[in-house]
XYZ file of C-alpha atoms in Angstrom:
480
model
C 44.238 100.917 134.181
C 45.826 99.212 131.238
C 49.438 100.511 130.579
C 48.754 101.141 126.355
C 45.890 103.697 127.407
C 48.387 106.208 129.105
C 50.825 108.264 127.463
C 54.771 106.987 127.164
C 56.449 110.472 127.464
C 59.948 110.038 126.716
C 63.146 112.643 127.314
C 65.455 113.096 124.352
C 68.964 114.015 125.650
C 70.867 111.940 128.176
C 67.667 109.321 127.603
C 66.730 108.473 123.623
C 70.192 109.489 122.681
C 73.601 109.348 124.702
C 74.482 112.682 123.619
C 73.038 116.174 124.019
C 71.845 118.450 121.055
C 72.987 121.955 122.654
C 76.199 120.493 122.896
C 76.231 119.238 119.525
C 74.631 121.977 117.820
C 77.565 124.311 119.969
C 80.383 122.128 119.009
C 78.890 122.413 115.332
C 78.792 126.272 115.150
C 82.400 126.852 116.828
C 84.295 124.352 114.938
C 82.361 125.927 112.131
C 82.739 129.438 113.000
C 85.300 129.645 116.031
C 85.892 133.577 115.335
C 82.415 133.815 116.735
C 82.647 131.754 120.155
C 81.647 135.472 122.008
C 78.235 135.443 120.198
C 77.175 131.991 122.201
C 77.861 134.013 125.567
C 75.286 137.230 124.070
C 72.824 134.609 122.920
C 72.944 133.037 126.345
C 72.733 135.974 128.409
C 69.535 136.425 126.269
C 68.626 133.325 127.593
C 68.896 129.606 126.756
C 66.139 129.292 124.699
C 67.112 132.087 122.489
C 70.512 130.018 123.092
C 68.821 126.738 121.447
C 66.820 128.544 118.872
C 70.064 130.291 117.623
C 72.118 126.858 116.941
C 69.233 124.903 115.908
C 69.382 127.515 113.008
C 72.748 127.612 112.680
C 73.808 124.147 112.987
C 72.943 120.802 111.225
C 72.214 117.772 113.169
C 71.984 114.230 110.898
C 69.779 112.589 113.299
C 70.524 109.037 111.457
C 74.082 109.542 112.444
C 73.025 110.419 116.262
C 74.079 107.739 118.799
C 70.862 106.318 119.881
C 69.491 103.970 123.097
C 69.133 101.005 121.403
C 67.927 99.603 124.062
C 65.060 101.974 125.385
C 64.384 102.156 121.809
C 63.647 98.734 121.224
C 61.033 99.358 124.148
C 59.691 102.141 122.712
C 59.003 100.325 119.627
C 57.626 97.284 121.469
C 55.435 99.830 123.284
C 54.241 102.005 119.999
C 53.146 98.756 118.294
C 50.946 97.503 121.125
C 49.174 100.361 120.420
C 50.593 103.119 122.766
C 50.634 106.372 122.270
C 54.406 107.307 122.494
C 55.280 111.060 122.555
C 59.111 112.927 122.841
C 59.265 115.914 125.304
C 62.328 117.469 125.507
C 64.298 120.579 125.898
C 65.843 120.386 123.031
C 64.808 123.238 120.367
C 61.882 122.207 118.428
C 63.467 121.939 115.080
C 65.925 119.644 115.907
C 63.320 117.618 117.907
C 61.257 117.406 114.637
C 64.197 115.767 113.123
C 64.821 113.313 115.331
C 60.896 112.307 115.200
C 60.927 112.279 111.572
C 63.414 110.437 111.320
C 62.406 107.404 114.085
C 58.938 107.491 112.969
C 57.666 106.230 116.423
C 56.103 109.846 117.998
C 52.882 110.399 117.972
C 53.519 113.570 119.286
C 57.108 115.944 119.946
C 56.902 118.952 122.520
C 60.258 120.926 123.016
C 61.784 123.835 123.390
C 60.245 126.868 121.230
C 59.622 130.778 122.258
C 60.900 131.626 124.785
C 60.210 128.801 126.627
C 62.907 125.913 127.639
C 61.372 122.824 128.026
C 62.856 121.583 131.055
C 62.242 120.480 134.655
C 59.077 122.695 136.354
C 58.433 124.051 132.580
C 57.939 120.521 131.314
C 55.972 119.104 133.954
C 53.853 122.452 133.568
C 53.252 121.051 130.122
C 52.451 117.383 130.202
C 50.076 118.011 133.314
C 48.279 120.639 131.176
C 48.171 118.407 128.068
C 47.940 115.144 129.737
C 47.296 115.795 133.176
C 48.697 114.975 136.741
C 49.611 111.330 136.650
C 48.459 111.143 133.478
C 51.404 110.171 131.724
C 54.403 107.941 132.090
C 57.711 109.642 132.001
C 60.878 108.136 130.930
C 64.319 110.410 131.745
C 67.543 110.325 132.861
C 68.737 113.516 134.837
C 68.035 115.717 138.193
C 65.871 118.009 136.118
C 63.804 115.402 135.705
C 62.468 115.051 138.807
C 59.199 117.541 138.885
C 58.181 115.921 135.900
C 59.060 111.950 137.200
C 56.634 113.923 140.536
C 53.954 114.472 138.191
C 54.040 111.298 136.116
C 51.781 107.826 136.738
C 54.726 105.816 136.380
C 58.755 106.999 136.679
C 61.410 104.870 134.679
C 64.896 105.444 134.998
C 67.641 105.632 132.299
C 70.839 104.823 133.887
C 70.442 106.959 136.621
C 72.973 107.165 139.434
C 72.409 105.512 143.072
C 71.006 108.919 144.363
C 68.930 109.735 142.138
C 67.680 106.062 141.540
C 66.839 106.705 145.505
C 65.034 109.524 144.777
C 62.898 108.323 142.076
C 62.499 105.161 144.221
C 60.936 107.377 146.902
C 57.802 108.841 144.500
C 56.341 105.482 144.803
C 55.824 105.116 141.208
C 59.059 103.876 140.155
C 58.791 101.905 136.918
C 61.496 100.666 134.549
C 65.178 101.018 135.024
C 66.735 101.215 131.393
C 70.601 100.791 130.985
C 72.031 104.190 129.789
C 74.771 102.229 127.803
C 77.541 104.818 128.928
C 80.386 103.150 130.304
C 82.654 105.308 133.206
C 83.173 108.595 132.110
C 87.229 108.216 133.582
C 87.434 104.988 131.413
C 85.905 106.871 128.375
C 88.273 109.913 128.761
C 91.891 107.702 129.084
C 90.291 105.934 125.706
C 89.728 108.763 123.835
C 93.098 110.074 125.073
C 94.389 107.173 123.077
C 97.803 105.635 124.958
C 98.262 103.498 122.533
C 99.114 106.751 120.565
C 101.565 107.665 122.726
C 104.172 105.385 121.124
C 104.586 108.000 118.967
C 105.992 110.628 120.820
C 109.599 107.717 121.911
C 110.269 110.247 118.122
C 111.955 112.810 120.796
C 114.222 110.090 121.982
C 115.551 109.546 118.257
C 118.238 112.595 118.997
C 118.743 111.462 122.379
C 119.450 108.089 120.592
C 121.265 109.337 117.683
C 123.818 112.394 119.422
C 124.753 109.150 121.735
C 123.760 111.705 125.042
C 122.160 108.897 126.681
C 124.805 108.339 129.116
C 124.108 112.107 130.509
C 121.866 112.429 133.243
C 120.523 115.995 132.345
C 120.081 114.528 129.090
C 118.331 111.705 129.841
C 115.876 113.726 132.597
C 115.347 116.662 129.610
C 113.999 113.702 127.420
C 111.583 111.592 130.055
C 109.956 115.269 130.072
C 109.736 115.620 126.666
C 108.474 112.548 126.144
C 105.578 113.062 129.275
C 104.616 116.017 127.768
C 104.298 115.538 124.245
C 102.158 112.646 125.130
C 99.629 115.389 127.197
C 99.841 117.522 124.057
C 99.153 114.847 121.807
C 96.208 113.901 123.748
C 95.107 117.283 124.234
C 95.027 117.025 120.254
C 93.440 113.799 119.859
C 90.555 115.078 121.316
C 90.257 118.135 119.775
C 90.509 116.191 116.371
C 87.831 114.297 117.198
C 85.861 116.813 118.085
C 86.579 118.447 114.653
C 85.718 115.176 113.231
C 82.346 114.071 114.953
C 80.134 114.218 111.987
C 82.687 111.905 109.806
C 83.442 109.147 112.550
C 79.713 108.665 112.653
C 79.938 107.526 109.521
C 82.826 105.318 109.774
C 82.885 102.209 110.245
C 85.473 101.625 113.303
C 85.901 105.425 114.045
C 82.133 105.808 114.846
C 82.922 103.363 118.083
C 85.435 106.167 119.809
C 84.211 107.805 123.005
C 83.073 110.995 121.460
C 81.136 109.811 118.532
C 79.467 106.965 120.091
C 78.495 109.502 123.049
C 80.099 107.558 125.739
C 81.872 110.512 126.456
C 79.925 113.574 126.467
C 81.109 117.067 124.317
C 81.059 119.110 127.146
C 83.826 116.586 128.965
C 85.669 116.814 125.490
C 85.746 120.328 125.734
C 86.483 120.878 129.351
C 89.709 118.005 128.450
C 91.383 118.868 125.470
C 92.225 122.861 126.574
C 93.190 121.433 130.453
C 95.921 119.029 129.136
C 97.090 121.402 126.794
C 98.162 123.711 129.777
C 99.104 121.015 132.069
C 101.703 120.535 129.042
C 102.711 123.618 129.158
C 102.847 124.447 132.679
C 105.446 121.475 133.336
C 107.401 122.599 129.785
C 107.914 126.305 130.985
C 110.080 125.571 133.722
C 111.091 122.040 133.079
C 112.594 122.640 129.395
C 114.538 124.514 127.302
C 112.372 127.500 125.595
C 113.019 125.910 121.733
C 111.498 122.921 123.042
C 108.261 124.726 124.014
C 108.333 127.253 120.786
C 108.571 123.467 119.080
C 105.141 122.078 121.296
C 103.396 125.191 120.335
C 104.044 125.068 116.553
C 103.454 121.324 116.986
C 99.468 122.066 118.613
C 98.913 124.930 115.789
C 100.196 122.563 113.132
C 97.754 119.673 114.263
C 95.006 122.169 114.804
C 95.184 123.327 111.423
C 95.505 120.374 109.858
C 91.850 119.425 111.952
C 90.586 122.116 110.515
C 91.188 122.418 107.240
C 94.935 120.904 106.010
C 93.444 117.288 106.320
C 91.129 118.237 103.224
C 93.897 119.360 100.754
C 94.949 116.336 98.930
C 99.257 115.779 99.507
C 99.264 118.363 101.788
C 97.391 116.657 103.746
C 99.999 113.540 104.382
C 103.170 116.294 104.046
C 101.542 117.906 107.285
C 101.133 114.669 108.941
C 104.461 113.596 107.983
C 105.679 117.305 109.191
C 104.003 116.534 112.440
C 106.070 113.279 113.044
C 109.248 115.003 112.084
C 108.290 117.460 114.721
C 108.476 115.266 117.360
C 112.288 114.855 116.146
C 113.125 118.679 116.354
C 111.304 118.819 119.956
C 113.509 116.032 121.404
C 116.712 118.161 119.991
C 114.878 121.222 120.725
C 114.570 119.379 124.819
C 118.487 118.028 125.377
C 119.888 120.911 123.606
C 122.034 119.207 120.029
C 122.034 120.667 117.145
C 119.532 118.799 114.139
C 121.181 116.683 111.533
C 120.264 116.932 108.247
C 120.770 112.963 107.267
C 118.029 112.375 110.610
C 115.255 115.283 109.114
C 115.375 114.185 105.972
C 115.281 110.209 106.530
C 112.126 111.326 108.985
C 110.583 113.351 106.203
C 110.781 110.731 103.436
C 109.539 107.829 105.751
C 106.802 109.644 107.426
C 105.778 110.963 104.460
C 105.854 107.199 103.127
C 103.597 106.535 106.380
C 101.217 109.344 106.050
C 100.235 107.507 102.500
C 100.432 104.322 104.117
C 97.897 105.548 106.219
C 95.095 107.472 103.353
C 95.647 104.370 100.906
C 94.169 102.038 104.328
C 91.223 104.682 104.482
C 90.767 104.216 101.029
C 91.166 100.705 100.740
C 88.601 100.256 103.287
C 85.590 101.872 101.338
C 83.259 99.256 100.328
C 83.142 98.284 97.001
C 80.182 100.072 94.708
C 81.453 99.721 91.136
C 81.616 103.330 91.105
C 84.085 106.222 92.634
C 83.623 106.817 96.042
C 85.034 109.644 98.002
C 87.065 109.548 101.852
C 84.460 111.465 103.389
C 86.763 114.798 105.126
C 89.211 113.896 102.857
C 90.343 114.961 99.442
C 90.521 111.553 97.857
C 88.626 108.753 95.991
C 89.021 105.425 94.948
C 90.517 105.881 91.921
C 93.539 107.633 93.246
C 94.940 104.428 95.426
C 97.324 103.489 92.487
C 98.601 107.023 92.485
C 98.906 107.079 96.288
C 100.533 103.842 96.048
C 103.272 104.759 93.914
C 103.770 107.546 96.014
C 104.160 106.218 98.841
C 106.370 103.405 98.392
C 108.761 105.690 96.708
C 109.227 108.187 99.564
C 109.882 104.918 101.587
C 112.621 103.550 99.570
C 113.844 107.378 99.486
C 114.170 107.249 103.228
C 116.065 103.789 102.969
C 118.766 105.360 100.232
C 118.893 108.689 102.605
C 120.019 106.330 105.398
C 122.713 104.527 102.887
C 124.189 107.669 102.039
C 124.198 108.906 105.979
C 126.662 105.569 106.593
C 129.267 107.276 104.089
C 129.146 110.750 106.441
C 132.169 112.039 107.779
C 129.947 112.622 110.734
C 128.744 109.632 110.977
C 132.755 107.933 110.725
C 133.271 110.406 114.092
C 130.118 108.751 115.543
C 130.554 104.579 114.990
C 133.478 102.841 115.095
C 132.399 100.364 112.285
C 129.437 102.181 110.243
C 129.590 99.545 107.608
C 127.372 97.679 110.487
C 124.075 100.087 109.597
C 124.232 98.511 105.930
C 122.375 95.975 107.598
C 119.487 98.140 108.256
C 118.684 98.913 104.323
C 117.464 95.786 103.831
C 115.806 95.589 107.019
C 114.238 98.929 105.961
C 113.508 97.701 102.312
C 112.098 94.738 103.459
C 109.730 96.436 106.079
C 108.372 99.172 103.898
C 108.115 96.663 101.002
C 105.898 94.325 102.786
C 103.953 97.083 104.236
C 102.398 98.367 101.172
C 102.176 94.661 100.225
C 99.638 94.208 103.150
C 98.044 97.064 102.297
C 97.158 96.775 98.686
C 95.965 92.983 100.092
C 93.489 95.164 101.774
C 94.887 94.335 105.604
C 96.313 97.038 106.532
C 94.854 98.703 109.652
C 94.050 102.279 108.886
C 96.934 103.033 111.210
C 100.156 101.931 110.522
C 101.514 103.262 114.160
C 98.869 100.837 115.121
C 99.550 97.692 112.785
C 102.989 98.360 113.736
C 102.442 97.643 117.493
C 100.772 94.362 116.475
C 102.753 92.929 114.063
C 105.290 90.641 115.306
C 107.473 91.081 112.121
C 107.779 94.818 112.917
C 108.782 94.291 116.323
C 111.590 91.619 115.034
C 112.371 94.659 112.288
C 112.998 97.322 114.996
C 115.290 94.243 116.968
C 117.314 93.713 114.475
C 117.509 97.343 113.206
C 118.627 98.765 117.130
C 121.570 95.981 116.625
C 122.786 96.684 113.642
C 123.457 100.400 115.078
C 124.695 98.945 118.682
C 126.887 96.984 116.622
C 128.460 99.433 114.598
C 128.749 101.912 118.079
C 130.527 98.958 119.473
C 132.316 96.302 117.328
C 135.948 97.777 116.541
């Protein structure tokens, strides 16, 4: 029989797209509505196709923004315009299977999830035999479920399956195509969206270490490591939260739409299951490990972030002061960990440089917005493109602010008790000046990466900046 004259049936979750559309439609309606988590459990119990029905009403999927196969959908294509009739079966709800379909414009025909009946394993093969009959159909899926129906189809190809069930579909006898899923290793995918490179961040509890000069005490020193190790879990624990919160908008980023999450080469579920696990693996080893400040300081630092995924990050200006709050945070925490009391000159320096940072970081979002001839708003955000002069101006400012804080520090009668020669940190104004000034210099060029933590790390000129910048205090600690 010629291929073209039977049915290409083709799976939708896990197959078409790398994602699933329960879990997106759930991680819609709780980051939407998270007072009513409980109701998912009732709507479950009622069972999951009144579970699928219920989101699919309450929940918006883009499907243009959904992370596609490109690959089996370049077959698919191939397939539809040799003249095949192509048709999506899935257990997804019906309504947001009509979505996707609309939007492709390759099915000739969508069955799915509607009723009370979920489309899925026995229930689907029930459906193409009695539509197309036994082996009447080619079936294209991805999953263990997917086996009655792979049983029950002419032909069985494989997206990205694993070696056992590749076996098992081998052992049908009608094995067909094997399609690459495109999802890298979900351990690889789960580090990335952990983001070490982040991490860099959190050496901010080491600044009181640094700056009480306790790094000669042991306890000290061990309080701090800990700190450190566990504001990086934390931070991680946040990361992916955030970018849970923010799924909808990195899909329509350029860069951000490539993170594990959004491009669904990590699934929802694992983000879920993550974030909440290193949370209390932070706070197990805190508890015992670390003075109780430091951990009151963790736990305002996780409800701060959370609320700023949530809501603070749309609120123009108080949207940078709570990122520059969370950086300073990290300073209290490290105090908070070895026990010294916080100096004023140190919080405020932080506040007025992060601050400088957190604008650093909105006018590279901005700056990165293509050019329409008209305003265009930071999607999630409470800015356009007409406010980058404002933002500007703002920001370099609060950085110059930061560099006279740290000139009026040197004059301290603290800060004589601390250095033997303070008239060394001088030095580091201009190094400051200079740093901050070229900064917003390569970002109004329009090359600054949208992180500044991140340019930072690659720019060899920083690096040489925080060199000279560690002498110039050694110096005045040493030189008599």
């Amino acid at each position: 029989m010629n291929r073209t004259q039977v049915p290409l049936v083709v799976d939708l979750d896990g197959t078409l797209i790398k994602t699933d559309l329960l879990a997106e439609t759930a991680n819609s309606f709780i980051l939407a509505q998270p007072w009513r988590v409980f109701q998912l459990l009732a709507w479950l119990a009622a069972g999951r196709a009144t579970l699928k029905s219920r989101l699919a009403q309450a929940s918006a999927v883009d499907p243009s923004t959904l992370p596609f196969n490109e690959d089996l959908l370049a077959w698919l294509r191939e397939e539809k315009r040799q003249g095949r009739c192509v048709v999506l079966a899935t257990a997804s709800h019906q309504l947001l299977a009509d979505k996707v379909a609309a939007h492709l414009g390759l099915f000739d025909e969508v069955l799915a999830t509607r009723g009370t009946t979920n489309l899925k394993a026995h229930a689907k093969r029930d459906a193409l035999v009695a539509r197309f009959g036994e082996g009447g159909f080619d079936y294209v899926g991805n999953d263990r479920a997917d086996l009655p129906v792979w049983a029950s189809a002419a032909q069985s190809h494989v997206v990205c399956g694993l070696r056992g069930l590749l076996q098992e579909v081998r052992r049908l006898g009608r094995h067909g195509r094997e399609i690459a899923g495109g999802r890298p290793p979900a351990g690889a995918m789960l580090l990335r969206a952990m983001r070490p490179h982040q991490w860099v961040k959190n050496l901010l509890v080491l600044v009181p270490l640094m700056t009480a000069h306790r790094y000669g005490d042991a306890t000290s020193l061990v309080n701090a490591g800990w700190a450190f190790v566990v504001f990086c879990l934390t931070a991680s624990s946040v990361y992916l939260l955030n970018d849970l919160a923010d799924l909808d908008d990195d899909r329509q980023h350029g860069g951000k739409r490539k993170r594990p999450l959004a491009s669904g080469n990590l699934g929802l579920a694992q983000g879920w299951a993550a974030w909440p696990a290193l949370l209390v693996v932070a706070l197990a080893l805190a508890g015992p490990l670390l003075p109780w400040p430091f951990t009151a300081t963790l736990a305002a630092y996780f409800v701060s972030t959370a609320a700023y995924s949530w809501w603070l990050k749309q609120i123009p200006v108080i949207d940078v002061l709570a990122l520059a709050g969370l950086y300073t945070l990290r300073i209290v925490a490290g105090a908070a960990a070895i026990g010294v009391p916080l100096s004023f000159w140190l919080l405020a320096f932080s506040m007025f440089l992060f601050f400088s940072l957190a604008l650093l970081k909105r006018y590279g979002e901005l700056r990165a917005v293509p050019p329409t001839g008209s305003v265009v708003w930071l999607r999630g955000r409470g800015y356009d493109t007409q406010d980058l002069g404002l933002i500007a101006s703002l920001g370099g400012a609060a950085g110059y602010i930061a560099v006279l804080v740290l000139a009026l520090y040197i004059q301290d009668e603290h800060t004589a008790r601390l250095y033997t020669t303070p008239a060394f940190i001088w030095l580091a104004c201009p190094l400051l000046l200079y740093w901050v000034s070229r900064a917003w210099l390569i970002a109004h060029r329009g090359h600054m990466h949208e992180d500044p933590v991140v340019f930072a790390l690659r720019d060899r000129a920083s690096w040489a900046v925080a060199g000279l910048l560690a002498l110039a205090f050694v110096l005045a600690r040493v030189v008599a």
